[in-house]
Backbone as JSON, one array per atom type, in Angstrom:
{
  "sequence": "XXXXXXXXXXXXXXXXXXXXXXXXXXXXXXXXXXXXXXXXXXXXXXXXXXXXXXXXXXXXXXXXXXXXXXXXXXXXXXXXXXXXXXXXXXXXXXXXXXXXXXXXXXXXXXXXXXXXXXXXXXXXXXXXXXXXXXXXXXXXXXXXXXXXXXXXXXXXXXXXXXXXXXXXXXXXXXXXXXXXXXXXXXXXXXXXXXXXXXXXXXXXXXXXXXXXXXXXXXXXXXXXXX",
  "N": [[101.12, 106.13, 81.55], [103.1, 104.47, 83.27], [104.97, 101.5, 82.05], [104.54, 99.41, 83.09], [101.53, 99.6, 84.28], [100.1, 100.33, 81.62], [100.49, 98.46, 80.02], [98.66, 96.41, 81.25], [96.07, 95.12, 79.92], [92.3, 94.34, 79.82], [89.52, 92.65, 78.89], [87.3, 94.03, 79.72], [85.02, 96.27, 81.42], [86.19, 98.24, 82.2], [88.41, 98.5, 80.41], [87.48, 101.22, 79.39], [88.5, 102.59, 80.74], [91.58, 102.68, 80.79], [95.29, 103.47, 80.92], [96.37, 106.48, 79.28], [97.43, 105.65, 75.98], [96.33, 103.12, 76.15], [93.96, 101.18, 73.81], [89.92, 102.13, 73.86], [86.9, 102.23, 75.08], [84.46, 103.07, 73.32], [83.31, 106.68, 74.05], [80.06, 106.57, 74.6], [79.64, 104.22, 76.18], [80.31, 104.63, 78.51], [79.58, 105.18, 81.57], [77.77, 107.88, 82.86], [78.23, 108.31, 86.01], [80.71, 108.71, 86.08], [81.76, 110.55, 85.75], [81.77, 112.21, 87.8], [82.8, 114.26, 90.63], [85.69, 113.59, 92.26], [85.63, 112.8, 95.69], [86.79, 113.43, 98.79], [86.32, 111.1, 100.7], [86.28, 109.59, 98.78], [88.68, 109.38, 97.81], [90.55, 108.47, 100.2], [89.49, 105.8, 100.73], [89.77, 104.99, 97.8], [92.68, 104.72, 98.12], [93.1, 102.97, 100.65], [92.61, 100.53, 99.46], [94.29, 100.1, 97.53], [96.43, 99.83, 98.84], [96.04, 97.65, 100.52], [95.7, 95.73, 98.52], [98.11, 95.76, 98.03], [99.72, 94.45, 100.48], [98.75, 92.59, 99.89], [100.41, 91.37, 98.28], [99.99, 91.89, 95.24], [100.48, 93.91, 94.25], [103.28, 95.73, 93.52], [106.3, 97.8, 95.31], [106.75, 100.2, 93.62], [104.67, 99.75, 91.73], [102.51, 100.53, 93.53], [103.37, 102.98, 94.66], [103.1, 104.71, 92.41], [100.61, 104.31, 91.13], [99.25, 105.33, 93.77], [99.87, 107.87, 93.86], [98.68, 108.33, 90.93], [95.6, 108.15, 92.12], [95.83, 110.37, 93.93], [95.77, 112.56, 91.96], [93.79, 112.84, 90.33], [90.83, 114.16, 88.93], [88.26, 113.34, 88.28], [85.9, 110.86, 88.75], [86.86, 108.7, 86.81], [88.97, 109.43, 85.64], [90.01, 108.55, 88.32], [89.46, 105.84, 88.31], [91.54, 104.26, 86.47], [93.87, 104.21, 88.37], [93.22, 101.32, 88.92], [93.76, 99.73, 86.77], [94.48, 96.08, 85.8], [93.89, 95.57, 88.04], [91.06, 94.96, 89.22], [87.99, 94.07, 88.04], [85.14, 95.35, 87.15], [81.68, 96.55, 86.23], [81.11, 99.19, 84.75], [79.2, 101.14, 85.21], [79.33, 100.83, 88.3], [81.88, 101.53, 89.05], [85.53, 101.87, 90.06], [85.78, 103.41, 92.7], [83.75, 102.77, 94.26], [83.83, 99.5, 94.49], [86.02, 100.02, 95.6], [85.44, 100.62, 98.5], [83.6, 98.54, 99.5], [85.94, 97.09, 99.58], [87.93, 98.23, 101.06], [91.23, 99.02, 102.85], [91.34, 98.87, 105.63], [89.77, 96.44, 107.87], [86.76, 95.22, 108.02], [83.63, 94.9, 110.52], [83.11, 91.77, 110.68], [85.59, 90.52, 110.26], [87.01, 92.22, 112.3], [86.04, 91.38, 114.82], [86.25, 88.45, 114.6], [89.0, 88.13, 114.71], [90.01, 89.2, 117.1], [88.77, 87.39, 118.54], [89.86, 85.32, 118.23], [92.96, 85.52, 119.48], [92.05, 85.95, 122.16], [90.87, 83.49, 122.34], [93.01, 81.59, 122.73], [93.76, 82.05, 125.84], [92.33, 80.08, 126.64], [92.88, 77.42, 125.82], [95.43, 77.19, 124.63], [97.57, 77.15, 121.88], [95.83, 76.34, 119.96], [93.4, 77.28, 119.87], [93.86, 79.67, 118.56], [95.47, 78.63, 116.27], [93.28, 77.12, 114.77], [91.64, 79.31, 113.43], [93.39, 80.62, 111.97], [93.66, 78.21, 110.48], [91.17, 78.21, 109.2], [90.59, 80.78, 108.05], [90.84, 83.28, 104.99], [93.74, 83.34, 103.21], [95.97, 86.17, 103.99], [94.06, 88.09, 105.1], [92.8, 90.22, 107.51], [91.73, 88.89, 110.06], [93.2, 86.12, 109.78], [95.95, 86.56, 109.58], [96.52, 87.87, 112.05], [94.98, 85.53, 113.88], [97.65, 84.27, 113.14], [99.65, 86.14, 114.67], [99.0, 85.58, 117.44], [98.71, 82.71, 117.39], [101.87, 82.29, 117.39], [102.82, 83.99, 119.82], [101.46, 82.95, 121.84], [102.81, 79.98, 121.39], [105.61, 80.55, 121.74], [105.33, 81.97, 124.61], [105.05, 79.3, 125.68], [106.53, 77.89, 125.47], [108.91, 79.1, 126.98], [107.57, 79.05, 129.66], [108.2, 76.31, 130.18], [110.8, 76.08, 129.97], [111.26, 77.83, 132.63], [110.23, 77.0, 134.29], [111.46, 74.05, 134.34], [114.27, 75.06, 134.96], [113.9, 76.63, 137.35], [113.02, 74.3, 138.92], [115.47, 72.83, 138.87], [116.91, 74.87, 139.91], [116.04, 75.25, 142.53], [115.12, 77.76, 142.99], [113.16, 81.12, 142.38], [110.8, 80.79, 142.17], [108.89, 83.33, 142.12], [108.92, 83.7, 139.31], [107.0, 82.26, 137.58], [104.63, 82.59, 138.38], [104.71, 85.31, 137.61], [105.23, 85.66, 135.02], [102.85, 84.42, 134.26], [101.13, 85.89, 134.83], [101.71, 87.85, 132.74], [101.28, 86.94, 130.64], [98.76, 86.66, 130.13], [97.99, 89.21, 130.46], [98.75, 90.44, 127.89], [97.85, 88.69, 125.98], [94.79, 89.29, 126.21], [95.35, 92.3, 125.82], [96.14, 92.03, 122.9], [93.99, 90.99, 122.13], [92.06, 93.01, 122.24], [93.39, 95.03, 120.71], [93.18, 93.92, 118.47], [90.8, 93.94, 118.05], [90.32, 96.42, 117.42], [91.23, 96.24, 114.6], [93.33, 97.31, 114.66], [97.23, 97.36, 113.78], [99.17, 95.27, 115.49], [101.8, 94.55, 117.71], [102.9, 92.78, 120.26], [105.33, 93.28, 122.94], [106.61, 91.13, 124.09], [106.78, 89.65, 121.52], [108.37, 90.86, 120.18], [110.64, 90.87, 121.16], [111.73, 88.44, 121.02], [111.78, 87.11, 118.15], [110.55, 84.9, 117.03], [108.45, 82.88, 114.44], [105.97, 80.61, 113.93], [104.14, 80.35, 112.2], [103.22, 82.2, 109.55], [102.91, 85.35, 109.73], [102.17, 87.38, 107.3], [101.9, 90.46, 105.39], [101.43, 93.53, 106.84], [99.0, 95.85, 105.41], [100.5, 98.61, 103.46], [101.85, 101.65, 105.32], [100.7, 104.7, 104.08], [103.17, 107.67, 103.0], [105.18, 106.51, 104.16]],
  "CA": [[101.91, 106.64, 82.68], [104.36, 103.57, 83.48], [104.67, 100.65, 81.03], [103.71, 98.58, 83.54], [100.23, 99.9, 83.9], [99.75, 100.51, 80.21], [100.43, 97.32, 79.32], [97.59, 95.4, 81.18], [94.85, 95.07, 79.05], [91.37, 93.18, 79.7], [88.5, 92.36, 78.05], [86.67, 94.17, 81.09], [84.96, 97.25, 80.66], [87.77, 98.76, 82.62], [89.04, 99.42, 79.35], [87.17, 102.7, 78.79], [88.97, 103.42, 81.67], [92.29, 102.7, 80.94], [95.64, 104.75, 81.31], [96.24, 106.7, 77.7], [98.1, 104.36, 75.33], [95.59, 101.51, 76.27], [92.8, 101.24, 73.63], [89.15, 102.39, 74.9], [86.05, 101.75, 74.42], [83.27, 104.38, 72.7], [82.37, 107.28, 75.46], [79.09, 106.0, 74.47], [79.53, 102.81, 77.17], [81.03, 105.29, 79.93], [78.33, 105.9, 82.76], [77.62, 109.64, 83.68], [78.69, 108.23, 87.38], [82.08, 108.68, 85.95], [82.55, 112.39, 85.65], [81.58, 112.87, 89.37], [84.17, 115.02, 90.59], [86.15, 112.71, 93.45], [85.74, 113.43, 96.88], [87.81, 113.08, 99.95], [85.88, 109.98, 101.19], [86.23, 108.42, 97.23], [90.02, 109.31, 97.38], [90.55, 107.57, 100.98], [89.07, 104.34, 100.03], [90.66, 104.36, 96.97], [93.94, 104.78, 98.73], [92.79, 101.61, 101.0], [91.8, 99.27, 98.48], [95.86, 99.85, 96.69], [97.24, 98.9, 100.1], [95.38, 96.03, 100.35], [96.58, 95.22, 97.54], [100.01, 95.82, 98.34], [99.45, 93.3, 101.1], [98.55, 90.86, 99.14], [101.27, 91.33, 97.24], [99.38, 92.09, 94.31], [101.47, 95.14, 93.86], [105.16, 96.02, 93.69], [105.82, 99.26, 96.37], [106.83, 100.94, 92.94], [103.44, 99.85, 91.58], [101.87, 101.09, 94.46], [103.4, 104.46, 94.42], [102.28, 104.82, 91.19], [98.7, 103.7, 90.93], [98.49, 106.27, 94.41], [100.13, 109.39, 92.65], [97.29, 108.24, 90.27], [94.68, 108.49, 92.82], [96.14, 111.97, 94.32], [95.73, 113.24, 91.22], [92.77, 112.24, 89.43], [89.96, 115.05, 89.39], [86.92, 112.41, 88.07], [85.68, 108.95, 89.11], [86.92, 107.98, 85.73], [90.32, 109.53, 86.11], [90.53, 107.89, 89.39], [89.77, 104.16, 88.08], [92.74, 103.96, 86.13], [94.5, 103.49, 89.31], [92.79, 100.01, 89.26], [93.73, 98.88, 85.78], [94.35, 95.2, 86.14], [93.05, 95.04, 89.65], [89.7, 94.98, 89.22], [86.89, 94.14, 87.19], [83.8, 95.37, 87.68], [80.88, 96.81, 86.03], [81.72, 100.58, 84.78], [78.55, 101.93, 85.97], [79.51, 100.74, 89.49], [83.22, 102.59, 88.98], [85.91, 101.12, 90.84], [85.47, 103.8, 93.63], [82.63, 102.23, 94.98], [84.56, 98.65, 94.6], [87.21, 100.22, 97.07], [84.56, 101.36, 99.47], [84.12, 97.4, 99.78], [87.05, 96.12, 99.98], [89.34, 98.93, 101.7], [91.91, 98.42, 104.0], [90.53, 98.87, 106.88], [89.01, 94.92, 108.31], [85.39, 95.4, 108.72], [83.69, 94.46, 112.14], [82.94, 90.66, 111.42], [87.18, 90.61, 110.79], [88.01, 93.01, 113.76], [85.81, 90.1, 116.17], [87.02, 87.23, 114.39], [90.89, 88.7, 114.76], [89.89, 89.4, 118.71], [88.83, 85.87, 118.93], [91.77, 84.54, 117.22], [94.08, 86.22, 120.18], [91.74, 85.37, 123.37], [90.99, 81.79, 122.62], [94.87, 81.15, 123.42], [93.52, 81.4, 126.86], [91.62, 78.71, 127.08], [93.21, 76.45, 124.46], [96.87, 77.84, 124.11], [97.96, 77.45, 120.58], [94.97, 74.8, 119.04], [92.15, 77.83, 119.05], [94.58, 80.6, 117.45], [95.35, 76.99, 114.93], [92.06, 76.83, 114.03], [90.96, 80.41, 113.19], [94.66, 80.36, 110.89], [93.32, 77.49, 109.31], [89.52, 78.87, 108.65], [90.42, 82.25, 107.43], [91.74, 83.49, 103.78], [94.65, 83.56, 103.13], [96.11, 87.31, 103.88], [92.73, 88.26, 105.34], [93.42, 90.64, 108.93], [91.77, 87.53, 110.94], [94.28, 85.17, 109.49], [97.28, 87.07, 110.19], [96.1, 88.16, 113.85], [95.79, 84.53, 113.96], [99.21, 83.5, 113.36], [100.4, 86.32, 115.68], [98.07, 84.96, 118.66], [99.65, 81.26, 117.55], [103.42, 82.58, 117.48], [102.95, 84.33, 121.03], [101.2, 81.81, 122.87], [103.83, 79.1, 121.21], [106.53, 81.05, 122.38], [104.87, 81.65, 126.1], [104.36, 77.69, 126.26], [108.25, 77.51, 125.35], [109.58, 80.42, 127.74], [106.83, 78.84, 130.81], [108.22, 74.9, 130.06], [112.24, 76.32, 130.58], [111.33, 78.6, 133.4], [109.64, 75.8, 135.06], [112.87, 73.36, 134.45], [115.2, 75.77, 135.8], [113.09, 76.86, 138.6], [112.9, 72.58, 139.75], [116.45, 72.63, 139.44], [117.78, 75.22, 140.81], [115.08, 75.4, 143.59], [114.86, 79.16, 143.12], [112.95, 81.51, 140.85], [109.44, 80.67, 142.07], [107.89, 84.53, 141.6], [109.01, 83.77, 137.53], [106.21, 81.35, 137.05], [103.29, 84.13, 138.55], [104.76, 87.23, 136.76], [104.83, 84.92, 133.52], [101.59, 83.67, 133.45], [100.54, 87.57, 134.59], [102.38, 89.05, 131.23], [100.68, 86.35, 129.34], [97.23, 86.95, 130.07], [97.57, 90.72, 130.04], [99.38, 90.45, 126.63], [96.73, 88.25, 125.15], [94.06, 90.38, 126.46], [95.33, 93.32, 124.95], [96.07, 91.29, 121.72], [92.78, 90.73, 121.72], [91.44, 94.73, 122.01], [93.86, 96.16, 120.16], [92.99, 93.59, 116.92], [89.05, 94.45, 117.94], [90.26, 97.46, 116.77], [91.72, 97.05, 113.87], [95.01, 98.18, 115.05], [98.5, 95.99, 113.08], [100.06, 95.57, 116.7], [102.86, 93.44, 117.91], [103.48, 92.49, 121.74], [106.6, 93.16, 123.91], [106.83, 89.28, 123.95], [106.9, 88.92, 120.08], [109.65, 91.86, 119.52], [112.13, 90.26, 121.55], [112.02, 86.8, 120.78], [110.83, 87.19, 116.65], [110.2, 83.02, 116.5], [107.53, 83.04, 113.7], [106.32, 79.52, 113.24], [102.85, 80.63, 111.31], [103.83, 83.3, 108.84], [102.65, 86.36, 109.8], [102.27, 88.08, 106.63], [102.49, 91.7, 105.79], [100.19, 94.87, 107.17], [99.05, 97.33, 104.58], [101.82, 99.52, 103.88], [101.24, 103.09, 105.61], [100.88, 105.86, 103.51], [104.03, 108.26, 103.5], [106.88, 106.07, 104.77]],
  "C": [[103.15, 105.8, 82.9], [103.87, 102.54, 82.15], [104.09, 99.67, 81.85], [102.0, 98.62, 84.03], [99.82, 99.65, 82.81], [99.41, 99.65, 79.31], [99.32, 95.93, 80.15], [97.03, 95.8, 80.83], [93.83, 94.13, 79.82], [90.65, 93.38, 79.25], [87.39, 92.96, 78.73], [85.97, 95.52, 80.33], [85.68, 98.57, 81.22], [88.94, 99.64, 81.77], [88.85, 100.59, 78.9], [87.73, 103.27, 79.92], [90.35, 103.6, 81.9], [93.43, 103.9, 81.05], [95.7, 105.2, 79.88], [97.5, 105.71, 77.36], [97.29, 103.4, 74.8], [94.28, 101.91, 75.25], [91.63, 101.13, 74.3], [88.46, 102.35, 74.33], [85.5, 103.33, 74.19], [82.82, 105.1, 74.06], [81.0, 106.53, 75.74], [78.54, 104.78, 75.94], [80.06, 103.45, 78.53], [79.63, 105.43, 80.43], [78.07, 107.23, 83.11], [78.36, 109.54, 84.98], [80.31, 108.92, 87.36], [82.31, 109.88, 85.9], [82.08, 113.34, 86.77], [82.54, 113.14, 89.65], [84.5, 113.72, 91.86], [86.01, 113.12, 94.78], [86.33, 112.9, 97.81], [87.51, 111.96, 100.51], [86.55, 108.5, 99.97], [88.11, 108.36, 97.57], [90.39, 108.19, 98.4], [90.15, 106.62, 100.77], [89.51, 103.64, 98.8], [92.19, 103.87, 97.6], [94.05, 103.29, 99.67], [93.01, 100.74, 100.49], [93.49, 99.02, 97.86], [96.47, 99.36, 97.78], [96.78, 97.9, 100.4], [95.75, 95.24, 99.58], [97.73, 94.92, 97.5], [100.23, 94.95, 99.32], [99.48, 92.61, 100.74], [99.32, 90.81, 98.61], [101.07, 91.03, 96.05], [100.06, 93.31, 93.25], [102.92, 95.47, 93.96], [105.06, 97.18, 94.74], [106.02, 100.26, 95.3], [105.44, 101.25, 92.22], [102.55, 100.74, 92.28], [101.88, 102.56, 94.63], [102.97, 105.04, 93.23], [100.99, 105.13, 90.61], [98.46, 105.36, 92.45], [98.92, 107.47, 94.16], [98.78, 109.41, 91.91], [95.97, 109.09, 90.65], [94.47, 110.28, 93.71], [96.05, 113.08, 93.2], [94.23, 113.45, 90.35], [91.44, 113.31, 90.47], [88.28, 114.53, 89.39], [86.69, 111.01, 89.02], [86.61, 108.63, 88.09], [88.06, 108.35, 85.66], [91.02, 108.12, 87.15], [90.19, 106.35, 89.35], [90.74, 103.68, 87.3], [93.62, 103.81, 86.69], [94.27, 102.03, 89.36], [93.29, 99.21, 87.78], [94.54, 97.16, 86.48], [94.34, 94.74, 87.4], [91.95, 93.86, 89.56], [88.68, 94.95, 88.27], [85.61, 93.98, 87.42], [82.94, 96.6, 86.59], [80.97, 98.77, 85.97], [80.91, 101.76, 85.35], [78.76, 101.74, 87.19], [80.83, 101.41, 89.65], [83.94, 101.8, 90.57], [86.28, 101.5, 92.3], [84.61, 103.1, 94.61], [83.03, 100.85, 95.14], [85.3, 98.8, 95.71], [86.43, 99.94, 98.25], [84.24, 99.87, 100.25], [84.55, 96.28, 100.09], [88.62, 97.28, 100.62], [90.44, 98.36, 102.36], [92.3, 97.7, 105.23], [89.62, 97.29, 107.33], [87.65, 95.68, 108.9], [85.14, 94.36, 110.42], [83.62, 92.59, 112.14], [84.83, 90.38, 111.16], [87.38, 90.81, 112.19], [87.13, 91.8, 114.88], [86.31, 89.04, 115.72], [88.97, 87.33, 114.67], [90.54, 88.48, 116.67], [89.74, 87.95, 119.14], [90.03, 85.11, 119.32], [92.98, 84.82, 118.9], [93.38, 85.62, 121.95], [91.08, 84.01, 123.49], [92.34, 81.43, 122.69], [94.48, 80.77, 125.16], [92.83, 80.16, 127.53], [92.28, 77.39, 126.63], [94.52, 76.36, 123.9], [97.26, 77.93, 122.75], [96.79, 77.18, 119.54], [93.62, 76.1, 118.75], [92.96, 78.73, 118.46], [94.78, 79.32, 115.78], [93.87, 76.99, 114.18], [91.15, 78.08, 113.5], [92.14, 80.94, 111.7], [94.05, 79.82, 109.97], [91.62, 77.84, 108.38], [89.23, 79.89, 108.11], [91.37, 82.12, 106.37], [93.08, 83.91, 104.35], [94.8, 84.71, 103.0], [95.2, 88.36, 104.04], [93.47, 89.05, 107.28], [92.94, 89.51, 109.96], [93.28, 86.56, 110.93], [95.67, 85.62, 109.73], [97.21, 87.37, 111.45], [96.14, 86.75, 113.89], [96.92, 83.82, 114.35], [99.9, 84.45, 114.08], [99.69, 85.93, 116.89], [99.1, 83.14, 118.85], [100.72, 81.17, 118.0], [103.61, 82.36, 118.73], [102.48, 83.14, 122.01], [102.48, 80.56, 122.65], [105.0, 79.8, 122.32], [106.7, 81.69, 124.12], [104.89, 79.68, 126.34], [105.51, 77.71, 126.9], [109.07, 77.59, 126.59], [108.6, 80.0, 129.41], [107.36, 77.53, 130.99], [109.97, 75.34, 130.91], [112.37, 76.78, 131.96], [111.33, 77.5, 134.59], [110.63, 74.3, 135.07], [113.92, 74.07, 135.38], [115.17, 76.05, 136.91], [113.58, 75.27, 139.64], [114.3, 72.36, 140.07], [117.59, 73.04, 139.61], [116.92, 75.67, 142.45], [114.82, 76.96, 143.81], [113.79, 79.7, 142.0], [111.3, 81.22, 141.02], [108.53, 81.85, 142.38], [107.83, 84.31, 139.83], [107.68, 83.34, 137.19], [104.49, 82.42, 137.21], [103.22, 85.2, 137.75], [104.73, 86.26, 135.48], [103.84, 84.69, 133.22], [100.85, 85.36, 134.03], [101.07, 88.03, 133.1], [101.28, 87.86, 130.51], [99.56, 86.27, 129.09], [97.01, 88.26, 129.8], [97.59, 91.12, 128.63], [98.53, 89.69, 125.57], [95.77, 89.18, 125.3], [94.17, 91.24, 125.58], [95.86, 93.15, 123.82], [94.86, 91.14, 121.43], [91.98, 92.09, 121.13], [91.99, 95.08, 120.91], [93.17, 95.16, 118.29], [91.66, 93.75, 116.58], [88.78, 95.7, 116.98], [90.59, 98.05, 115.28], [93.06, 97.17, 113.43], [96.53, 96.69, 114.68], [99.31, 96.26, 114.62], [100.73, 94.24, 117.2], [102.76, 93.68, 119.18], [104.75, 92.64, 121.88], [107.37, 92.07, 123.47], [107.91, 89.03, 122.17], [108.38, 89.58, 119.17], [110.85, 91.35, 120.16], [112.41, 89.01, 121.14], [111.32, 86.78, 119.18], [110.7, 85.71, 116.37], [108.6, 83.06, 116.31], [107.24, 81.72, 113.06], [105.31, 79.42, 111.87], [103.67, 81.9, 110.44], [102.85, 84.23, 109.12], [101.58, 87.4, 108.73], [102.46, 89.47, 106.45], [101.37, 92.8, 106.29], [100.49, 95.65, 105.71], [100.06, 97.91, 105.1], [100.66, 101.03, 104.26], [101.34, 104.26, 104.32], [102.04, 107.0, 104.03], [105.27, 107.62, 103.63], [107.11, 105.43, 103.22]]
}
């Protein structure tokens, strides 16, 4: 299909699955699993598992479009693991459908509470428990990025509560700022906290106006479509 597909090879047994071009092994070593027709659950999860990828920056976005054309197209299992060529290596009777299934997109639940954590220990702890959930989670993992936006925001509340609170002393005015500030910053953690319970790639008010990113962020799965 592209040369850049075509041309990874491995030693995996991946290879009876490659795209055409790529030498393959003897049907003989294919699984029966493989000529299950695909179904709408198999396609979705595949579709996951390439954005995940694409996250990680594992993939180019040309790659990516690519490999999921692949997947939109592909009428077998065994069609539809040639989207994965040098992804994944796994075991051909397990087919790399069931691989997606996973490792999708989507942050399972002990993620989506460890991410929620990540965002409402700020209240107690301001930057030092978001710091320590950064430093304890993979790299490019939805904890670890919730994380470093929990770190950012609270940093940037410390910042924006330290000036307010200068200015305030000396210009002797300005003392509702310091109430409605530390109101936005509890509500805004809070619902930093829910919305990453859920799942959900969401940015604060706070974080869109002022973009000072001292943790890197990283990137969200790309959406499908755009």
């Amino acid at each position: 299909m592209s040369t850049t597909l075509s041309s990874r090879t491995t030693s995996s047994p991946l290879d009876a699955l490659a795209p055409r071009g790529v030498a393959q092994m003897p049907s003989a070593f294919e699984h029966p699993s493989l000529q299950l027709p695909v179904t709408a659950q198999d396609r979705e999860r595949a579709l996951g598992y390439l954005q995940q990828a694409y996250a990680e920056q594992r993939l180019t976005e040309w790659e990516l479009d690519q490999r999921i054309e692949m997947v939109l197209q592909a009428r077998t299992r065994r069609e539809m693991n040639r989207a994965f060529d040098g992804l994944a290596r796994i075991p051909v009777g397990t087919g790399a459908v069931l691989m997606a299934r996973r490792a999708s997109g989507q942050p399972g639940p002990v993620a989506r509470t460890g991410s929620a954590l990540a965002h409402l220990s700020g209240l107690g702890t301001w930057v030092f428990g978001p710091a320590v959930f950064y430093a304890a989670t993979p790299r490019h993992s939805h904890t670890h990025r919730e994380a470093a936006k929990a770190f950012n925001f609270q940093l940037v509340m410390g910042v924006l509560a330290g000036l307010v609170g200068m200015l305030t002393s000396v210009l002797g005015a300005g003392e509702l700022a310091m109430p409605v500030g530390a109101l936005v910053w509890l509500v805004l953690t809070v619902v930093g906290g829910a919305r990453a319970a859920s799942g959900e790639d969401w940015t604060n008010p706070v974080s869109r106006v002022v973009p000072f990113k001292l943790l890197d962020e990283g990137r969200a799965p790309r959406q499908l479509g755009r």
